[in-house]
Amino acid sequence: MSFSFGFTNDDLSGDELDQSSTPSQPPQARALDTLVTPKENLPQRHTLAQLCSTLLNVRITFDNYTTPGGNLIYRRELFDVKHQIMSEDEGSTQLGEMLLDEQSDLQRNVYEGGFKSWECAYDAVDKLASGQVEMSSVLEYGCGTALPSCFILLRKFTSGDKNSLRITLSDFNYDVLRLVTLPNLIINWASTLPVEKLHALTTSEENPVFNNDEVLLTQQLIQEFTSALNEFNIELDFISGAWGNQFNELVTSQTSVDFMISSETIYSPDILPVVAESIVEILSRTNGTAKCMVAAKNIYFGVGGSVIEFVNYFDKVSESKFIMEVEEINDSQLKRSLVMIEKK
Ligand SMILES: C[S@@+](CC[C@H](N)C(=O)[O-])C[C@H]1O[C@@H](n2cnc3c(N)ncnc32)[C@H](O)[C@@H]1O
């Protein structure tokens, strides 16, 4: 294993130094084996057709964002997600109420932050843009707005690459998958269409409005999206629910993951071991090359997770079967890292 951090001890307070200089004890039992998932949070697979059916004739407002590395990516606006929640009957669910009241970015076992795009998602996009990674089955573990997967899709459509690709998108919340993950994938694909075609697919006599920052998800547009996925040999798979042994079984029952992406998922000291063990488990089930990119803030102040803690824990549970490299991103006050993991 090789890794290096660019920060000095001056960047850390006394508490963090204590944490980083005292190696964690070897785990007694795997966190995955002690985790108990409540029935209502068990992982479930959803098809593209199921999710699309909840979006039919919804007008999506989006914006484009430029990553620190200068890459353009499209994303549904958060106010527009709130608008859809309010206009649906289920707007009165606990999750809907939390989002509308802006109570918190996270609420353990209810909402884990998937509606927002977190800073490190942009770093993951930049890393993907900086080179080609061989991949045929991607898992975005804790995808939320799924900007890295959107970028992979965007690049596939613009490059004309028709090698088969499966992308599994997972989020704790089903509503995140249907209200931001899938809309973002559709918007990024739609951005590759000639404007006349997009106009024809999204307007009609009854609905003539065609704005630069909106797209109406008509039946024709959804059909065209599905045909484009088929033409480019892309399969989208969606899993909602909590991580754990059941989740790992469900993902690998249908595919061998050769590239895993996980952005901003190691913020909690309770769940960080589950993330590390799941990466080991999922990649170990793949024959041949398998890689993972973990994008994270160096330290999650106030919550407790950190890159150091993750690297130490991963090192212990991976039994030297993986190579790990840490690249620090130092372009602002907010120190972030990309942990690149590869099965030996
Ligand atoms: C802070 S959000 C980051 C979202 C996105 N990757 C980004 O960087 O913008 C954390 C993500 O991890 C997922 N997550 C966190 N804890 C989870 C758990 N115990 N089980 C399943 N998913 C979880 C959430 O659903 C969410 O997608």
mmCIF file of C-alpha atoms in Angstrom, residues 197-328:
data_model
loop_
_atom_site.group_PDB
_atom_site.id
_atom_site.type_symbol
_atom_site.label_atom_id
_atom_site.label_comp_id
_atom_site.label_asym_id
_atom_site.label_seq_id
_atom_site.Cartn_x
_atom_site.Cartn_y
_atom_site.Cartn_z
ATOM 1 C CA LYS A 197 -34.475 16.919 -31.664
ATOM 2 C CA LEU A 198 -34.832 17.844 -27.993
ATOM 3 C CA HIS A 199 -37.470 20.401 -28.961
ATOM 4 C CA ALA A 200 -39.420 17.816 -30.968
ATOM 5 C CA LEU A 201 -39.245 15.252 -28.157
ATOM 6 C CA THR A 202 -40.302 17.565 -25.349
ATOM 7 C CA THR A 203 -42.967 19.847 -26.822
ATOM 8 C CA SER A 204 -46.427 19.388 -28.286
ATOM 9 C CA GLU A 205 -49.373 21.599 -29.203
ATOM 10 C CA GLU A 206 -50.636 21.370 -25.624
ATOM 11 C CA ASN A 207 -47.142 21.881 -24.176
ATOM 12 C CA PRO A 208 -45.237 24.288 -26.436
ATOM 13 C CA VAL A 209 -42.925 25.687 -23.715
ATOM 14 C CA PHE A 210 -39.244 25.040 -24.429
ATOM 15 C CA ASN A 211 -36.767 26.708 -22.093
ATOM 16 C CA ASN A 212 -33.008 26.458 -21.869
ATOM 17 C CA ASP A 213 -33.018 25.240 -18.278
ATOM 18 C CA GLU A 214 -36.033 22.918 -18.344
ATOM 19 C CA VAL A 215 -36.953 19.629 -19.876
ATOM 20 C CA LEU A 216 -40.399 18.052 -19.930
ATOM 21 C CA LEU A 217 -40.134 14.288 -19.420
ATOM 22 C CA THR A 218 -42.567 13.225 -22.115
ATOM 23 C CA GLN A 219 -43.256 9.618 -23.060
ATOM 24 C CA GLN A 220 -41.311 10.216 -26.318
ATOM 25 C CA LEU A 221 -38.281 11.564 -24.464
ATOM 26 C CA ILE A 222 -38.236 8.626 -22.056
ATOM 27 C CA GLN A 223 -38.608 6.194 -24.967
ATOM 28 C CA GLU A 224 -35.744 7.874 -26.806
ATOM 29 C CA PHE A 225 -33.603 7.690 -23.655
ATOM 30 C CA THR A 226 -34.340 3.968 -23.311
ATOM 31 C CA SER A 227 -33.533 3.391 -27.007
ATOM 32 C CA ALA A 228 -30.262 5.313 -26.662
ATOM 33 C CA LEU A 229 -29.297 3.165 -23.663
ATOM 34 C CA ASN A 230 -30.043 0.031 -25.697
ATOM 35 C CA GLU A 231 -28.136 1.316 -28.716
ATOM 36 C CA PHE A 232 -25.072 2.053 -26.571
ATOM 37 C CA ASN A 233 -25.414 -1.232 -24.652
ATOM 38 C CA ILE A 234 -25.961 0.501 -21.344
ATOM 39 C CA GLU A 235 -27.977 -1.081 -18.568
ATOM 40 C CA LEU A 236 -29.079 0.960 -15.565
ATOM 41 C CA ASP A 237 -29.823 -0.747 -12.300
ATOM 42 C CA PHE A 238 -31.135 0.986 -9.160
ATOM 43 C CA ILE A 239 -30.947 -0.184 -5.556
ATOM 44 C CA SER A 240 -32.455 1.649 -2.607
ATOM 45 C CA GLY A 241 -31.964 0.794 1.051
ATOM 46 C CA ALA A 242 -29.285 0.351 3.660
ATOM 47 C CA TRP A 243 -25.792 -0.987 3.115
ATOM 48 C CA GLY A 244 -24.872 -4.299 4.698
ATOM 49 C CA ASN A 245 -24.518 -7.983 3.834
ATOM 50 C CA GLN A 246 -27.936 -8.077 2.127
ATOM 51 C CA PHE A 247 -26.979 -5.108 -0.020
ATOM 52 C CA ASN A 248 -23.677 -6.713 -1.072
ATOM 53 C CA GLU A 249 -25.494 -9.966 -1.923
ATOM 54 C CA LEU A 250 -28.106 -8.129 -3.953
ATOM 55 C CA VAL A 251 -25.570 -6.135 -5.996
ATOM 56 C CA THR A 252 -23.314 -9.066 -6.773
ATOM 57 C CA SER A 253 -26.168 -11.507 -7.472
ATOM 58 C CA GLN A 254 -26.544 -9.907 -10.920
ATOM 59 C CA THR A 255 -23.124 -8.542 -11.756
ATOM 60 C CA SER A 256 -19.415 -8.532 -10.981
ATOM 61 C CA VAL A 257 -18.494 -4.956 -10.187
ATOM 62 C CA ASP A 258 -15.205 -3.865 -11.764
ATOM 63 C CA PHE A 259 -15.404 -0.191 -10.839
ATOM 64 C CA MET A 260 -16.879 1.210 -7.676
ATOM 65 C CA ILE A 261 -17.300 4.913 -6.932
ATOM 66 C CA SER A 262 -18.199 6.248 -3.534
ATOM 67 C CA SER A 263 -18.276 9.965 -2.821
ATOM 68 C CA GLU A 264 -18.821 11.488 0.619
ATOM 69 C CA THR A 265 -19.824 8.270 2.317
ATOM 70 C CA ILE A 266 -17.232 7.931 5.087
ATOM 71 C CA TYR A 267 -18.454 10.832 7.224
ATOM 72 C CA SER A 268 -19.715 8.699 10.088
ATOM 73 C CA PRO A 269 -17.385 6.582 12.282
ATOM 74 C CA ASP A 270 -20.223 4.017 12.632
ATOM 75 C CA ILE A 271 -20.707 3.493 8.929
ATOM 76 C CA LEU A 272 -17.091 3.982 7.742
ATOM 77 C CA PRO A 273 -16.177 0.345 8.625
ATOM 78 C CA VAL A 274 -19.219 -0.876 6.659
ATOM 79 C CA VAL A 275 -18.069 1.101 3.609
ATOM 80 C CA ALA A 276 -14.504 -0.264 3.856
ATOM 81 C CA GLU A 277 -15.619 -3.884 4.379
ATOM 82 C CA SER A 278 -18.173 -3.654 1.577
ATOM 83 C CA ILE A 279 -15.554 -2.419 -0.886
ATOM 84 C CA VAL A 280 -13.359 -5.392 0.044
ATOM 85 C CA GLU A 281 -16.286 -7.780 -0.224
ATOM 86 C CA ILE A 282 -17.770 -6.496 -3.488
ATOM 87 C CA LEU A 283 -14.452 -6.190 -5.339
ATOM 88 C CA SER A 284 -13.206 -9.544 -4.029
ATOM 89 C CA ARG A 285 -16.179 -11.247 -5.677
ATOM 90 C CA THR A 286 -15.001 -10.045 -9.106
ATOM 91 C CA ASN A 287 -12.604 -12.166 -11.127
ATOM 92 C CA GLY A 288 -9.834 -10.042 -12.607
ATOM 93 C CA THR A 289 -9.273 -6.334 -12.264
ATOM 94 C CA ALA A 290 -11.504 -4.385 -9.915
ATOM 95 C CA LYS A 291 -11.049 -0.824 -8.711
ATOM 96 C CA CYS A 292 -12.688 1.666 -6.426
ATOM 97 C CA MET A 293 -12.509 5.422 -6.048
ATOM 98 C CA VAL A 294 -13.482 6.881 -2.679
ATOM 99 C CA ALA A 295 -13.838 10.668 -2.737
ATOM 100 C CA ALA A 296 -13.983 12.268 0.690
ATOM 101 C CA LYS A 297 -13.170 15.271 2.818
ATOM 102 C CA ASN A 298 -10.037 14.688 4.855
ATOM 103 C CA ILE A 299 -11.929 15.344 8.051
ATOM 104 C CA TYR A 300 -15.656 15.491 8.723
ATOM 105 C CA PHE A 301 -15.731 18.072 11.482
ATOM 106 C CA GLY A 302 -18.573 17.568 13.889
ATOM 107 C CA VAL A 303 -19.464 14.116 12.558
ATOM 108 C CA GLY A 304 -16.265 12.185 13.028
ATOM 109 C CA GLY A 305 -15.255 10.311 9.893
ATOM 110 C CA SER A 306 -11.935 11.006 8.167
ATOM 111 C CA VAL A 307 -9.752 9.793 5.342
ATOM 112 C CA ILE A 308 -7.057 8.701 7.795
ATOM 113 C CA GLU A 309 -9.537 6.584 9.718
ATOM 114 C CA PHE A 310 -10.805 5.059 6.481
ATOM 115 C CA VAL A 311 -7.319 4.299 5.142
ATOM 116 C CA ASN A 312 -6.275 2.692 8.451
ATOM 117 C CA TYR A 313 -9.409 0.611 8.647
ATOM 118 C CA PHE A 314 -9.315 -0.433 5.000
ATOM 119 C CA ASP A 315 -5.684 -1.437 5.386
ATOM 120 C CA LYS A 316 -6.590 -3.776 8.250
ATOM 121 C CA VAL A 317 -9.576 -5.441 6.652
ATOM 122 C CA SER A 318 -8.174 -5.763 3.138
ATOM 123 C CA GLU A 319 -5.467 -8.245 4.186
ATOM 124 C CA SER A 320 -2.915 -6.815 1.720
ATOM 125 C CA LYS A 321 -5.053 -7.884 -1.235
ATOM 126 C CA PHE A 322 -5.400 -4.316 -2.488
ATOM 127 C CA ILE A 323 -3.168 -1.441 -3.542
ATOM 128 C CA MET A 324 -4.278 1.898 -2.156
ATOM 129 C CA GLU A 325 -3.174 5.387 -3.136
ATOM 130 C CA VAL A 326 -4.360 8.664 -1.697
ATOM 131 C CA GLU A 327 -4.321 11.833 -3.775
ATOM 132 C CA GLU A 328 -4.928 14.980 -1.817
#
